Coordinates of C-alpha atoms in Angstrom, one line a residue:
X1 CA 114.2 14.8 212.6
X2 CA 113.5 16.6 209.2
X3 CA 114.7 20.1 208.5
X4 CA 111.8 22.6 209.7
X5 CA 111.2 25.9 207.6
X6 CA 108.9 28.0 207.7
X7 CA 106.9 30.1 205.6
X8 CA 104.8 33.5 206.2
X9 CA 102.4 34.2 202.7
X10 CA 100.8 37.5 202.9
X11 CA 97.8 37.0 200.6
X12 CA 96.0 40.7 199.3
X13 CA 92.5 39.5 200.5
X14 CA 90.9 40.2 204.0
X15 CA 87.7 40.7 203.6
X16 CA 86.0 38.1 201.2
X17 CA 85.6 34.9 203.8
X18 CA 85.0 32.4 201.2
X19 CA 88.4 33.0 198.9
X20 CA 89.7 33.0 202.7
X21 CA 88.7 29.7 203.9
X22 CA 89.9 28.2 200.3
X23 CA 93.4 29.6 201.3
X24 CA 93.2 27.8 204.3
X25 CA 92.1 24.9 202.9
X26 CA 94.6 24.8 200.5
X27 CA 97.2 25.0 203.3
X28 CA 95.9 21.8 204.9
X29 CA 95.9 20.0 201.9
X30 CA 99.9 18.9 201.9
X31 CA 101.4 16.2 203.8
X32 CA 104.2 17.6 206.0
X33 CA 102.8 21.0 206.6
X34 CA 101.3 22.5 209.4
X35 CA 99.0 25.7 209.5
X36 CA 100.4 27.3 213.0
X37 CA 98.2 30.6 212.5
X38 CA 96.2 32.7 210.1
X39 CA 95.0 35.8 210.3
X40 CA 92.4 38.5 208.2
X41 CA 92.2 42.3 208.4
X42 CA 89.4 43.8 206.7
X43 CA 91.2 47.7 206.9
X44 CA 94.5 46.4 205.2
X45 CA 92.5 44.0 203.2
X46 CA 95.1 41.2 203.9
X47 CA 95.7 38.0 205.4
X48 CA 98.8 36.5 206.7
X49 CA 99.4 32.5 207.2
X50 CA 102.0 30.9 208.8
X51 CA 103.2 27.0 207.9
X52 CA 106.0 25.0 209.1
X53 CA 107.1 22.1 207.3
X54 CA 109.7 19.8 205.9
X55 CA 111.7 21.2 202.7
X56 CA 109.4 19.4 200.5
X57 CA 106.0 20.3 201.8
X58 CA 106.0 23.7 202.5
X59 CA 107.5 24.1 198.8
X60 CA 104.3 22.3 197.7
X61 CA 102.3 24.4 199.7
X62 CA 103.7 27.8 198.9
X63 CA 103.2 27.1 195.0
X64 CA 99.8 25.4 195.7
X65 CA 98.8 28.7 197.8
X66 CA 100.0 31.5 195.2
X67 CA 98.3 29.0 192.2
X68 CA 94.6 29.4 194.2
X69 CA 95.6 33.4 195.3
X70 CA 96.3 33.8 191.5
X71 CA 92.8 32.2 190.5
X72 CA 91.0 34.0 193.2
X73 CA 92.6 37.3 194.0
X74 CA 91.8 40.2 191.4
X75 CA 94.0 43.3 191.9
X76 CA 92.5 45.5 189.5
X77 CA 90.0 45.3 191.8
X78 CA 91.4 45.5 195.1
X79 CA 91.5 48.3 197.7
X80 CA 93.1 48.2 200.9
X81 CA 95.9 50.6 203.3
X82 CA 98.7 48.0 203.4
X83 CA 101.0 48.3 200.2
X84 CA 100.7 45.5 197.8
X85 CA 101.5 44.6 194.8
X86 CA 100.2 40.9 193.9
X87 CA 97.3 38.5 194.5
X88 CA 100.5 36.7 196.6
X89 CA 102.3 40.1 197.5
X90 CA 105.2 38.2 199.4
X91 CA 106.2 34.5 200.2
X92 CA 109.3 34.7 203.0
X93 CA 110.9 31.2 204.1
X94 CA 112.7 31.0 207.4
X95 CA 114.6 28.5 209.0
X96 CA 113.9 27.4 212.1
X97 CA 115.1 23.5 212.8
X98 CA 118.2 22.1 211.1
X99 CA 118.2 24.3 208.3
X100 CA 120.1 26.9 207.1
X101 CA 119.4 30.5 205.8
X102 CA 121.4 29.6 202.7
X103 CA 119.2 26.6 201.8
X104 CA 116.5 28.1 202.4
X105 CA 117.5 30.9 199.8
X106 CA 117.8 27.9 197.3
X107 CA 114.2 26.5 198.5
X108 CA 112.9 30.1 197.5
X109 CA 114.3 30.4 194.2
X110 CA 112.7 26.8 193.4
X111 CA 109.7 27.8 194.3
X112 CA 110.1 31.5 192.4
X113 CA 110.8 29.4 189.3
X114 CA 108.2 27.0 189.5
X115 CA 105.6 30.1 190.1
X116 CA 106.9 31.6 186.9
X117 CA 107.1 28.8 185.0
X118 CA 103.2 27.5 185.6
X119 CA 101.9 30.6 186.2
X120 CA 103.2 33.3 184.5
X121 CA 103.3 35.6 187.4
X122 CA 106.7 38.3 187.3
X123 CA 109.2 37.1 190.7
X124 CA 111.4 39.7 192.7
X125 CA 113.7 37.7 195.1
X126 CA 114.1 39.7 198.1
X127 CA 116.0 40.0 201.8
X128 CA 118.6 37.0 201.6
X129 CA 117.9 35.7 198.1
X130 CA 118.0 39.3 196.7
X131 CA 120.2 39.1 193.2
X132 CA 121.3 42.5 193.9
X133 CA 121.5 45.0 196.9
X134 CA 118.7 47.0 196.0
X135 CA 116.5 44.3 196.2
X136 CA 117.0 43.6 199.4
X137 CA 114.8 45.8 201.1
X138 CA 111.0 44.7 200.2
X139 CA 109.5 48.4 200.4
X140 CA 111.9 49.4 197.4
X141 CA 111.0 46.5 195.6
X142 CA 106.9 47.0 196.3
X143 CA 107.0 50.7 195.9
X144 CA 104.7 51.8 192.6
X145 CA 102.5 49.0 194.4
X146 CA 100.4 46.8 191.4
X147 CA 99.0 49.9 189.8
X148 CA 102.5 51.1 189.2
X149 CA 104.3 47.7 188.6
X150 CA 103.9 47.6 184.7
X151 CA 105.9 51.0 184.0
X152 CA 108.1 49.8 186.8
X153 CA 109.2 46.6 185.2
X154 CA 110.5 48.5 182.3
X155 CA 113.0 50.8 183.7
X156 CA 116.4 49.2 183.4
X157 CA 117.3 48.3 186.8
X158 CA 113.8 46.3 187.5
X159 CA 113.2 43.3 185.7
X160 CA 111.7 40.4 187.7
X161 CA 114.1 37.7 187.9
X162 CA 111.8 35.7 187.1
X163 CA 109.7 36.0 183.9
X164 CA 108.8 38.7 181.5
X165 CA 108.9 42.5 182.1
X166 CA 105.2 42.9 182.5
X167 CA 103.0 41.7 185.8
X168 CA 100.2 39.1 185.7
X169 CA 97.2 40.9 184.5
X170 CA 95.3 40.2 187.8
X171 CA 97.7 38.6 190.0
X172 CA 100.3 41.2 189.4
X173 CA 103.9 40.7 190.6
X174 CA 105.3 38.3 193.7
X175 CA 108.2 38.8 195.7
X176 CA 109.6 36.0 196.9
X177 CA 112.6 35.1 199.6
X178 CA 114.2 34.6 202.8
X179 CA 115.1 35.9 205.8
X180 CA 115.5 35.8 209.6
X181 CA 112.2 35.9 211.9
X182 CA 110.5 39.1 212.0
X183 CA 107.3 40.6 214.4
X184 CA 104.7 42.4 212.8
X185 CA 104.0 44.8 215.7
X186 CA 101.4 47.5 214.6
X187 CA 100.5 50.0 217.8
X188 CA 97.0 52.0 217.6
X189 CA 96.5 55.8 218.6
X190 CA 93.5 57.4 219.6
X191 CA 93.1 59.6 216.3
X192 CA 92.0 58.9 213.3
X193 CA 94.6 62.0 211.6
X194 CA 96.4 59.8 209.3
X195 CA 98.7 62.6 208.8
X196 CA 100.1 61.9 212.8
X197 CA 100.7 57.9 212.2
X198 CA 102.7 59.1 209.1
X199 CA 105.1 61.4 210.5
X200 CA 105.9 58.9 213.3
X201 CA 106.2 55.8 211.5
X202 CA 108.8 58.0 209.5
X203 CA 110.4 58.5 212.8
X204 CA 110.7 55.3 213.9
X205 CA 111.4 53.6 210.7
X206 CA 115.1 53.1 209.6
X207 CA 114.9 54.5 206.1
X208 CA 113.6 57.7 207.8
X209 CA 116.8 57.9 210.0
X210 CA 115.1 56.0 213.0
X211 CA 115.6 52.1 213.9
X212 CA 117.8 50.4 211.8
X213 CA 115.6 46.9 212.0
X214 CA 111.9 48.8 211.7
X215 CA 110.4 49.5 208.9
X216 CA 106.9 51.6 209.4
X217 CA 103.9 53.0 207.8
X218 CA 100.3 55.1 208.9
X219 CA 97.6 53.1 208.0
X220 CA 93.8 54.2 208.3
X221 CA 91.8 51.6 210.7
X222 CA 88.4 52.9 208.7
X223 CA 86.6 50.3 210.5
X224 CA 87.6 51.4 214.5
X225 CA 88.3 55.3 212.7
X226 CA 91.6 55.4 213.9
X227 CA 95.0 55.8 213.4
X228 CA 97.7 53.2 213.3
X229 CA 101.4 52.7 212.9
X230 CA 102.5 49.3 211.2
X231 CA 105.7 48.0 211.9
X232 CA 107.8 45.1 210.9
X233 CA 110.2 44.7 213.2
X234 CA 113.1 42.9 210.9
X235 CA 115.7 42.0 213.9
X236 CA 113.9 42.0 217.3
X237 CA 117.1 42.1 219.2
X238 CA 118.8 45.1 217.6
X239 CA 115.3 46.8 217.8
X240 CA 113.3 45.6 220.8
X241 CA 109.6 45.6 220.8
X242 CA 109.4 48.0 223.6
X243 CA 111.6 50.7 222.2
X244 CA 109.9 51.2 219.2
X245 CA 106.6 51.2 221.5
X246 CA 107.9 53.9 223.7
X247 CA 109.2 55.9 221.2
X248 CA 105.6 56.0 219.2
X249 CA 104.1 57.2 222.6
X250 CA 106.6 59.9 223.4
X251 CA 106.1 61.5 219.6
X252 CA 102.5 61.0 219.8
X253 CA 102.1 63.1 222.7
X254 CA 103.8 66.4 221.1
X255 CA 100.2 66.2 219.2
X256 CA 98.4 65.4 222.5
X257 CA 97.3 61.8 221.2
X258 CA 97.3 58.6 222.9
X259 CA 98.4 55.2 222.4
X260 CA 95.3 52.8 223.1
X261 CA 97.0 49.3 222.3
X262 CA 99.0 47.3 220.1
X263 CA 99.0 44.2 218.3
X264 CA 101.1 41.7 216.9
X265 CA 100.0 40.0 213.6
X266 CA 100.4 36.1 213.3
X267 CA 103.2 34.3 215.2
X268 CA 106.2 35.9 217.1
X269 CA 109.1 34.7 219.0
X270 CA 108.3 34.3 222.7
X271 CA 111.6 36.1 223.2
X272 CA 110.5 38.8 221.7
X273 CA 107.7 39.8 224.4
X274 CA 109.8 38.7 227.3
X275 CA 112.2 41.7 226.7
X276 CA 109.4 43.5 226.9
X277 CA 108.5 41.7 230.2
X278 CA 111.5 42.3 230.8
X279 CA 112.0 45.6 230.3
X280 CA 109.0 47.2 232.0
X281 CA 109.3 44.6 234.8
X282 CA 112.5 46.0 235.3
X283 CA 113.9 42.4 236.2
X284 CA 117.0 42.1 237.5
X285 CA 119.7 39.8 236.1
X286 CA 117.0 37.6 234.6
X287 CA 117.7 34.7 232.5
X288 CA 115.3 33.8 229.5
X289 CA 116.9 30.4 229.1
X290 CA 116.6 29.2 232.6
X291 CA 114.2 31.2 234.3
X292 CA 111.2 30.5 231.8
X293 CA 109.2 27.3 232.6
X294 CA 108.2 26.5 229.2
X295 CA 111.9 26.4 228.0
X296 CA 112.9 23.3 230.3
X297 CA 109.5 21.8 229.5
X298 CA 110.4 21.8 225.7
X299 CA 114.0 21.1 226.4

């Protein structure tokens, strides 16, 4: 069996359906790639795909994807809540099946070079591939966003490590890397005070002295006119799902709002929402790996 990776491009388009559908056409062009799961939000103005495929393949298709983003995606003209900073804002590679996080942190800074080398777009390496520790974290590396990223690239500490100190003129800058699976879990409140969403997100979020494994934002919904706190949830196990979730809805109610749902954006581990099963369930001495019939039908 070959080595499975897989890889989760977040593209800074949500809205125009055309440049969409030639994303995903581009991602079912290479052999050896699979498109598991897209998805398009018109408020963040950003789409999200997820691929799996051998090491060759879903090299191809990462370059192939940023190459059309790059000749479709202008950011001097793009709006959206969701910080970005390129056409391709981020290109993460996982490994799922006979591969390790270390080679996949090789397969990422191919692909970084190549991206630089034919198409002149700036490269941060980020989470596992970062060259240095403050590179690490993707919201230090995005913050300035693409309006800001040309004064950025000049202070000392931030050149690209890929190409020159100035970002594509429309596809901006790209960070590119790997790292362990993540959930994007965004949870909706029944306001549309933006000014709530952000002062829990910075609860909850570990740079704001909350979860270690959560990083958080408000984002305006303009087209439902509410509310919304957007999480990625970085390590599912340190930071389950549900506590995150229950801590949103105790805060929210000190300004007598409501949670109305949640969501989670693209693809997710199944163990993930079973803790939450789990946990709400209140199951006693239940074991995921025996006690879920899909596991013994994939085993």
């Amino acid at each position: 069996m070959a080595k499975l990776i897989e890889c989760i491009p977040n593209f800074s388009e949500g809205r125009d359906e055309k440049v969409i559908e030639g994303l995903v056409n581009t991602a079912k062009s290479v052999n050896g790639v699979t498109l598991l799961d897209y998805s398009s939000d018109a408020s963040h103005n950003r789409s999200v795909f997820t691929l799996v495929g051998d090491e060759e393949g879903i090299q191809e298709v990462a370059f192939q994807l940023v190459k059309y983003a790059s000749q479709n995606i202008d950011m001097t003209k793009h709006h959206g809540e969701h910080p970005r900073m390129g056409a391709t804002d981020v290109v993460p590679f996982v490994p799922i099946k006979d591969v390790t996080t270390e080679e996949c942190v090789e397969i990422s800074k191919k692909v970084a070079k190549r991206i630089n080398d034919e198409l002149n777009i700036p490269i941060f390496l980020y989470e596992e591939s970062a060259s240095t520790p403050t590179r690490t974290n993707l919201a230090k590396v995005r913050k300035g966003q693409f309006e800001g990223m040309a004064e950025k690239l000049l202070e000392e500490e931030w050149a690209p490590d890929f190409g020159e100190r100035k970002p594509h003129p429309t596809a901006g800058v790209t960070a590119v890397g790997a790292r362990m699976p993540l959930v994007a879990f965004n949870v909706n409140l029944d306001t549309d005070n933006i000014a709530i969403a952000n002062r829990i997100a910075k609860i909850v979020r570990g740079s704001g002295g909350g979860f270690k494994y959560c990083k958080g934002i408000g984002v305006m919904l303009e087209d439902r006119n509410i509310a919304q706190v957007s999480m990625n949830m970085v390590n599912y196990e340190g930071t389950p799902l549900y506590r995150a979730f229950e801590t949103i809805r105790f805060e929210a109610k000190r300004y007598g709002v409501n949670i109305i749902g949640s969501e989670v954006i693209g693809l997710t581990p199944a163990k993930a929402l079973i803790d939450c099963a789990e946990y709400y369930l209140q199951i006693e001495e239940f074991d995921y790996k025996k006690q879920v019939l899909e596991n013994h039908l994939l085993n």
